[in-house]
Amino acid sequence: MTWRPQYRSSKFRHVFGKPATKENCYDGVPITRSVHDNHLCAANPRFIAVITECAGGGAFLVLSISHTGKVDPHHPRVSGHRGNVLDVKWNPFNDFCIASCSEDATVKVWEIPKHGVLKNITVPWKELQGHSRRVGLIEWHPTANNVLFSTGYDYQVMVWNLDAPEQVIKNPVRSISVHPDMVLSMSFNMDGSRLATSCKDKKIRIFDPRTGALLQEANCKSHKASKVLYLGNLKMLLSTGNSRWNHRQIALWDQEDLSQPLLQEDLDGSSGVLFPFYDPDTHMLYVAGKGDGNIRYYEISSEKPYIHFLTEYRSHLPQKGMGIMPKRGLDVYSCEVFRFYRLVTIKSLIEPLSMIVPRRSESYQEDIYPMTAGCEPAMSAAEWMSGMDKGPVMMSLKPGSKLSDPLSDLTSGKALSSSLDSRRSQSRPGLLQLSFIQEQLDAKESKEPEPTNDLQAWQNGEAQDKSRSAVTNGRDVMLCSPPKTENELRQVFYKQQEEIRRLREMLSQREVRIKQLELEIKNVKNSQSSH
């Protein structure tokens, strides 16, 4: 009999959840009272979107990721729907594009201004009309650009090509109509060649998303699935739901054989829906229940027993929904491997929660940040429609490596890379709008007759870039007239607050950088003296 160790060796065994301090939360957000079982929130490295309460239609808030603290109750919203908004999702390849679906049976795609929402947005970039009843769920294709999937209470799954020239698209590329009831969740595999769905009839189905052909169907009486999730490239599915005794349960499936689950595990007897989240880079699974205050996390392996429980994060504040940050928006210097945005309705609060791998060193830890899916599409919508399948375009999170972001030039100009250390700016999503603030300051300082020598030298090197880009909302900063209305005054106040917050963050980052350089110099001196 061979001896087996009692504990598994894992670098993620001691991962812990670190909630943000009160001043780094988003306070005073009127979170929707909808009972729809969706995440109700979406995040990317620049913005966070959350569905809110709104009279006379549906709306959602879009906040700058660094706009923490108290949120103004009159903050501008995206409010073009005639019914309540049920789901929002950011385009994975465009941080300024977001889709929303609503009870008014439409899906709308919005363009968010580069510097945030400064006034109410009511006109979408695209409007998708095809569903006959309210639309409850939307998903972007993981590798093809501008391909969107939607499903609603008419039991249809519709495929949309947003590259179509018309502003109102009434005919989807394909309509998949094999579900006998409402679809509760959709999940793609890594290259988007397979689509898994869970339905209100408690069955799991796998489709070819391009043709709509049904490939697999699970009908397990001992597990009633409500949410389903592809586990990266492990060729497995995970579902959350209820057992026949109505206990909350997770189940693991072989994607090639859905006749019986590989593993079933009861969790508790609560009633809230379980939302699964999977990180294919660390093979970690997070399970968060609606109405719970805790988040369980596991490590997934391809061999039995497949699921290894690590621990759980506990809070006395229950979550109604949550958004997650893409990997490219994490802070790699603090060893952050996942980030949630918990919606706490009893306090009208959005609480960021970072999952941290404890390490003594503050340098980049390459072993916990492998190559990950980036923000560049692998193919166009037309290529995907023609039958092509491609895996995601991978990128490195290592500071200093080039981010393959076609939109990065819009927000991080040459002035940002020259005035800040590029390694810090890429790991801190809050600095992505810093160039805009820097340009405003430069425009103000350019009015002074005699700048200092250092400033003069720095301005000479960047004069042409500044003269082309020192505009805000289509107006020259130098020619802006004083605010005349209360709304204009409020917008100016928001900009000043944002500017102060950015400059404080920039100052703190430079102080941290100075400390790092001092430590590096000290280490070099110590190594030389030892020799």
Short mmCIF file of C-alpha atoms in Angstrom, two decimals, residues 69-377:
data_model
loop_
_atom_site.label_atom_id
_atom_site.label_comp_id
_atom_site.label_asym_id
_atom_site.label_seq_id
_atom_site.Cartn_x
_atom_site.Cartn_y
_atom_site.Cartn_z
CA GLY A 69 -16.64 56.98 -2.05
CA LYS A 70 -20.08 58.53 -1.96
CA VAL A 71 -21.91 58.40 -5.29
CA ASP A 72 -24.08 61.41 -6.08
CA PRO A 73 -27.78 60.40 -6.15
CA HIS A 74 -28.20 62.46 -9.33
CA HIS A 75 -25.25 60.86 -11.11
CA PRO A 76 -26.00 60.57 -14.86
CA ARG A 77 -27.26 57.18 -16.01
CA VAL A 78 -27.65 55.09 -19.14
CA SER A 79 -31.42 55.14 -19.39
CA GLY A 80 -32.70 54.28 -22.86
CA HIS A 81 -34.82 51.20 -22.01
CA ARG A 82 -38.60 51.41 -21.54
CA GLY A 83 -38.60 48.48 -19.08
CA ASN A 84 -36.41 47.33 -16.22
CA VAL A 85 -32.85 46.37 -17.18
CA LEU A 86 -32.18 42.70 -16.37
CA ASP A 87 -28.55 42.16 -17.41
CA VAL A 88 -25.47 44.15 -18.46
CA LYS A 89 -22.21 42.85 -19.95
CA TRP A 90 -19.08 44.72 -21.10
CA ASN A 91 -17.61 43.92 -24.49
CA PRO A 92 -14.44 41.89 -23.71
CA PHE A 93 -12.58 43.60 -26.57
CA ASN A 94 -13.75 47.19 -26.08
CA ASP A 95 -13.78 48.77 -22.63
CA PHE A 96 -16.06 51.56 -23.87
CA CYS A 97 -18.83 49.28 -25.19
CA ILE A 98 -21.53 47.67 -23.03
CA ALA A 99 -24.68 45.68 -23.84
CA SER A 100 -27.88 45.64 -21.81
CA CYS A 101 -31.14 43.71 -22.05
CA SER A 102 -34.51 44.62 -20.64
CA GLU A 103 -38.11 43.76 -19.99
CA ASP A 104 -39.00 45.85 -23.06
CA ALA A 105 -37.88 42.83 -25.20
CA THR A 106 -34.86 44.62 -26.67
CA VAL A 107 -31.09 44.39 -26.38
CA LYS A 108 -29.16 47.65 -26.67
CA VAL A 109 -25.46 48.24 -27.13
CA TRP A 110 -24.03 51.49 -25.78
CA GLU A 111 -20.89 53.49 -26.42
CA ILE A 112 -19.53 54.98 -23.20
CA PRO A 113 -17.58 58.25 -23.53
CA LYS A 114 -13.85 58.03 -23.01
CA HIS A 115 -13.90 59.99 -19.76
CA GLY A 116 -17.08 58.50 -18.30
CA VAL A 117 -20.78 59.32 -18.26
CA LEU A 118 -21.15 63.07 -17.66
CA LYS A 119 -24.78 63.31 -18.78
CA ASN A 120 -27.66 60.88 -19.26
CA ILE A 121 -27.23 58.57 -22.25
CA THR A 122 -30.49 57.62 -23.97
CA VAL A 123 -29.47 56.80 -27.56
CA PRO A 124 -27.74 53.42 -28.07
CA TRP A 125 -25.15 52.58 -30.66
CA LYS A 126 -27.13 49.48 -31.71
CA GLU A 127 -30.62 48.27 -30.88
CA LEU A 128 -31.47 44.59 -31.36
CA GLN A 129 -35.13 43.77 -31.89
CA GLY A 130 -36.08 40.13 -32.31
CA HIS A 131 -37.38 38.75 -29.03
CA SER A 132 -41.13 38.65 -28.46
CA ARG A 133 -40.89 38.75 -24.65
CA ARG A 134 -38.51 40.24 -22.11
CA VAL A 135 -34.81 39.46 -22.52
CA GLY A 136 -33.16 38.14 -19.36
CA LEU A 137 -29.59 37.19 -20.28
CA ILE A 138 -26.83 38.26 -22.69
CA GLU A 139 -23.32 36.94 -23.38
CA TRP A 140 -20.49 38.08 -25.66
CA HIS A 141 -18.61 35.55 -27.76
CA PRO A 142 -15.22 35.00 -26.07
CA THR A 143 -12.99 35.21 -29.16
CA ALA A 144 -14.98 36.72 -32.07
CA ASN A 145 -15.43 40.46 -32.22
CA ASN A 146 -18.94 41.99 -32.07
CA VAL A 147 -20.85 38.71 -31.73
CA LEU A 148 -23.54 38.82 -29.04
CA PHE A 149 -25.91 36.13 -27.72
CA SER A 150 -29.23 36.87 -26.02
CA THR A 151 -32.02 34.80 -24.54
CA GLY A 152 -35.33 35.67 -22.98
CA TYR A 153 -38.73 34.58 -21.79
CA ASP A 154 -39.67 33.50 -25.33
CA TYR A 155 -37.23 30.55 -24.84
CA GLN A 156 -35.14 31.63 -27.85
CA VAL A 157 -31.35 32.00 -27.96
CA MET A 158 -30.48 34.57 -30.62
CA VAL A 159 -27.11 35.26 -32.23
CA TRP A 160 -26.40 38.86 -33.32
CA ASN A 161 -23.72 40.29 -35.58
CA LEU A 162 -23.05 43.87 -34.49
CA ASP A 163 -20.95 44.57 -37.58
CA ALA A 164 -24.22 45.01 -39.50
CA PRO A 165 -24.44 48.59 -40.84
CA GLU A 166 -27.95 49.42 -39.61
CA GLN A 167 -28.49 51.01 -36.20
CA VAL A 168 -31.62 48.94 -35.47
CA ILE A 169 -31.04 45.24 -36.19
CA LYS A 170 -34.27 43.26 -36.42
CA ASN A 171 -33.02 39.95 -37.78
CA PRO A 172 -30.57 37.83 -35.76
CA VAL A 173 -27.98 35.74 -37.54
CA ARG A 174 -29.52 32.62 -35.98
CA SER A 175 -32.30 31.77 -33.57
CA ILE A 176 -31.92 28.59 -31.48
CA SER A 177 -35.31 27.33 -30.35
CA VAL A 178 -34.95 23.93 -28.68
CA HIS A 179 -35.48 24.96 -25.04
CA PRO A 180 -38.94 24.15 -23.64
CA ASP A 181 -38.58 26.81 -20.94
CA MET A 182 -36.54 29.86 -19.95
CA VAL A 183 -32.74 29.68 -20.23
CA LEU A 184 -31.12 30.45 -16.86
CA SER A 185 -27.44 30.66 -17.85
CA MET A 186 -25.09 30.44 -20.83
CA SER A 187 -21.38 29.60 -20.89
CA PHE A 188 -18.82 29.26 -23.70
CA ASN A 189 -15.77 27.05 -23.83
CA MET A 190 -12.36 28.65 -24.37
CA ASP A 191 -12.54 29.11 -28.16
CA GLY A 192 -16.30 29.70 -28.32
CA SER A 193 -16.99 26.58 -30.40
CA ARG A 194 -19.43 25.17 -27.80
CA LEU A 195 -22.22 26.79 -25.83
CA ALA A 196 -23.61 25.23 -22.66
CA THR A 197 -26.98 26.30 -21.27
CA SER A 198 -29.04 25.53 -18.19
CA CYS A 199 -32.79 25.73 -18.45
CA LYS A 200 -35.72 26.06 -16.08
CA ASP A 201 -36.53 22.41 -16.84
CA LYS A 202 -33.33 21.65 -14.81
CA LYS A 203 -31.45 20.18 -17.80
CA ILE A 204 -28.02 21.06 -19.17
CA ARG A 205 -27.54 21.25 -22.92
CA ILE A 206 -24.48 21.75 -25.14
CA PHE A 207 -24.87 23.38 -28.57
CA ASP A 208 -22.87 24.34 -31.56
CA PRO A 209 -23.46 28.11 -31.25
CA ARG A 210 -22.95 28.69 -34.96
CA THR A 211 -25.51 26.18 -36.27
CA GLY A 212 -27.69 25.69 -33.21
CA ALA A 213 -27.28 21.91 -33.37
CA LEU A 214 -27.88 20.13 -30.04
CA LEU A 215 -24.81 18.03 -29.19
CA GLN A 216 -25.39 16.86 -25.60
CA GLU A 217 -28.23 16.88 -23.08
CA ALA A 218 -28.10 15.98 -19.39
CA ASN A 219 -31.15 14.60 -17.64
CA CYS A 220 -30.01 13.74 -14.11
CA LYS A 221 -32.84 13.39 -11.60
CA SER A 222 -30.50 13.68 -8.61
CA HIS A 223 -29.28 17.14 -9.64
CA LYS A 224 -31.51 20.04 -10.74
CA ALA A 225 -29.15 22.50 -12.44
CA SER A 226 -29.72 26.25 -12.33
CA LYS A 227 -26.33 27.65 -13.44
CA VAL A 228 -23.71 26.05 -15.68
CA LEU A 229 -20.10 27.01 -16.37
CA TYR A 230 -17.33 25.72 -18.66
CA LEU A 231 -14.12 25.06 -16.73
CA GLY A 232 -11.61 26.52 -19.18
CA ASN A 233 -9.65 23.90 -21.09
CA LEU A 234 -10.26 21.06 -18.61
CA LYS A 235 -13.03 19.66 -20.87
CA MET A 236 -15.42 19.71 -17.95
CA LEU A 237 -18.56 21.57 -16.95
CA LEU A 238 -19.63 22.66 -13.50
CA SER A 239 -23.24 23.27 -12.54
CA THR A 240 -24.87 24.61 -9.41
CA GLY A 241 -28.39 23.72 -8.38
CA ASN A 242 -30.35 21.58 -5.96
CA SER A 243 -30.43 17.92 -4.99
CA ARG A 244 -33.63 15.91 -4.84
CA TRP A 245 -33.75 16.78 -1.12
CA ASN A 246 -33.55 20.48 -2.03
CA HIS A 247 -30.02 20.97 -0.71
CA ARG A 248 -27.81 23.39 -2.62
CA GLN A 249 -25.37 21.38 -4.66
CA ILE A 250 -22.51 21.60 -7.15
CA ALA A 251 -21.93 18.95 -9.82
CA LEU A 252 -19.03 18.26 -12.19
CA TRP A 253 -19.62 16.87 -15.70
CA ASP A 254 -17.56 15.46 -18.53
CA GLN A 255 -18.37 17.66 -21.52
CA GLU A 256 -18.36 14.62 -23.82
CA ASP A 257 -20.77 12.59 -21.66
CA LEU A 258 -23.58 14.25 -19.75
CA SER A 259 -25.36 11.00 -18.81
CA GLN A 260 -24.10 11.12 -15.21
CA PRO A 261 -22.10 13.72 -13.28
CA LEU A 262 -18.50 12.93 -12.39
CA LEU A 263 -19.02 14.34 -8.92
CA GLN A 264 -21.82 15.78 -6.78
CA GLU A 265 -21.33 17.66 -3.54
CA ASP A 266 -24.01 19.06 -1.24
CA LEU A 267 -23.20 22.45 0.30
CA ASP A 268 -26.04 23.54 2.58
CA GLY A 269 -29.79 23.86 2.89
CA SER A 270 -30.15 27.54 1.97
CA SER A 271 -32.39 28.70 -0.84
CA GLY A 272 -30.39 31.39 -2.68
CA VAL A 273 -29.07 30.73 -6.18
CA LEU A 274 -25.38 29.76 -6.34
CA PHE A 275 -23.25 31.75 -8.82
CA PRO A 276 -20.08 29.93 -9.97
CA PHE A 277 -16.97 31.80 -11.16
CA TYR A 278 -13.91 30.06 -12.60
CA ASP A 279 -10.36 31.31 -13.12
CA PRO A 280 -8.71 29.13 -15.79
CA ASP A 281 -5.26 30.55 -14.98
CA THR A 282 -5.20 29.38 -11.37
CA HIS A 283 -7.80 26.58 -11.77
CA MET A 284 -9.73 28.11 -8.88
CA LEU A 285 -13.50 27.93 -8.59
CA TYR A 286 -15.47 30.47 -6.56
CA VAL A 287 -19.06 29.77 -5.50
CA ALA A 288 -21.12 32.68 -4.16
CA GLY A 289 -24.74 32.39 -3.10
CA LYS A 290 -27.34 35.07 -3.63
CA GLY A 291 -28.27 36.40 -0.20
CA ASP A 292 -25.19 34.83 1.40
CA GLY A 293 -22.34 36.66 3.02
CA ASN A 294 -19.77 33.98 2.25
CA ILE A 295 -17.86 32.91 -0.87
CA ARG A 296 -16.47 29.37 -1.03
CA TYR A 297 -13.45 28.65 -3.18
CA TYR A 298 -11.99 25.45 -4.49
CA GLU A 299 -9.13 24.21 -6.64
CA ILE A 300 -10.07 22.09 -9.66
CA SER A 301 -7.89 19.27 -11.02
CA SER A 302 -8.33 16.94 -13.99
CA GLU A 303 -7.96 13.82 -11.83
CA LYS A 304 -10.06 12.43 -9.00
CA PRO A 305 -11.33 13.75 -6.66
CA TYR A 306 -11.44 16.74 -9.07
CA ILE A 307 -12.64 19.38 -6.56
CA HIS A 308 -10.48 20.36 -3.57
CA PHE A 309 -12.02 22.72 -1.05
CA LEU A 310 -9.65 25.50 0.05
CA THR A 311 -11.58 27.75 2.43
CA GLU A 312 -14.23 30.46 2.34
CA TYR A 313 -14.51 34.19 2.75
CA ARG A 314 -17.12 35.24 5.29
CA SER A 315 -18.91 38.55 5.75
CA HIS A 316 -21.94 39.56 7.79
CA LEU A 317 -23.20 41.61 4.81
CA PRO A 318 -25.28 39.59 2.30
CA GLN A 319 -24.65 39.98 -1.43
CA LYS A 320 -27.45 40.32 -3.97
CA GLY A 321 -25.23 40.08 -7.02
CA MET A 322 -21.64 40.63 -8.05
CA GLY A 323 -19.38 41.57 -10.91
CA ILE A 324 -15.86 40.35 -11.57
CA MET A 325 -12.80 42.17 -12.88
CA PRO A 326 -11.00 40.73 -15.94
CA LYS A 327 -7.51 39.46 -15.19
CA ARG A 328 -5.85 42.37 -17.02
CA GLY A 329 -7.36 44.78 -14.48
CA LEU A 330 -5.89 43.14 -11.36
CA ASP A 331 -3.13 44.55 -9.18
CA VAL A 332 -0.27 42.11 -9.75
CA TYR A 333 1.98 43.83 -7.19
CA SER A 334 -0.31 42.82 -4.33
CA CYS A 335 -0.60 39.23 -5.69
CA GLU A 336 -4.28 39.72 -6.46
CA VAL A 337 -5.62 36.76 -8.48
CA PHE A 338 -9.34 37.58 -8.56
CA ARG A 339 -11.57 40.53 -7.72
CA PHE A 340 -15.29 40.64 -6.97
CA TYR A 341 -17.60 43.63 -6.74
CA ARG A 342 -20.24 42.63 -4.18
CA LEU A 343 -23.63 44.35 -4.29
CA VAL A 344 -24.76 44.92 -0.70
CA THR A 345 -28.32 46.21 -0.97
CA ILE A 346 -28.94 46.75 2.75
CA LYS A 347 -26.25 49.45 2.70
CA SER A 348 -26.58 50.59 -0.96
CA LEU A 349 -22.93 49.62 -1.27
CA ILE A 350 -20.66 48.11 -3.92
CA GLU A 351 -17.77 46.47 -2.08
CA PRO A 352 -14.62 45.42 -3.99
CA LEU A 353 -13.25 42.14 -2.67
CA SER A 354 -9.71 41.10 -3.68
CA MET A 355 -8.56 37.48 -3.50
CA ILE A 356 -4.89 37.60 -2.47
CA VAL A 357 -2.14 34.98 -2.58
CA PRO A 358 0.03 35.82 0.45
CA ARG A 359 3.64 36.38 -0.61
CA ARG A 360 6.43 38.16 1.25
CA SER A 361 7.92 39.73 -1.84
CA GLU A 362 6.24 42.71 -3.50
CA SER A 363 7.74 41.90 -6.88
CA TYR A 364 5.85 40.30 -9.78
CA GLN A 365 5.10 36.62 -9.08
CA GLU A 366 5.30 34.90 -12.43
CA ASP A 367 4.13 31.48 -11.16
CA ILE A 368 0.64 32.75 -10.26
CA TYR A 369 0.19 34.85 -13.42
CA PRO A 370 0.51 32.66 -16.52
CA MET A 371 -0.44 33.90 -19.97
CA THR A 372 -4.10 34.87 -19.94
CA ALA A 373 -6.82 35.82 -22.41
CA GLY A 374 -6.25 39.38 -23.55
CA CYS A 375 -8.43 42.19 -24.86
CA GLU A 376 -7.80 41.61 -28.56
CA PRO A 377 -10.27 39.52 -30.60
#
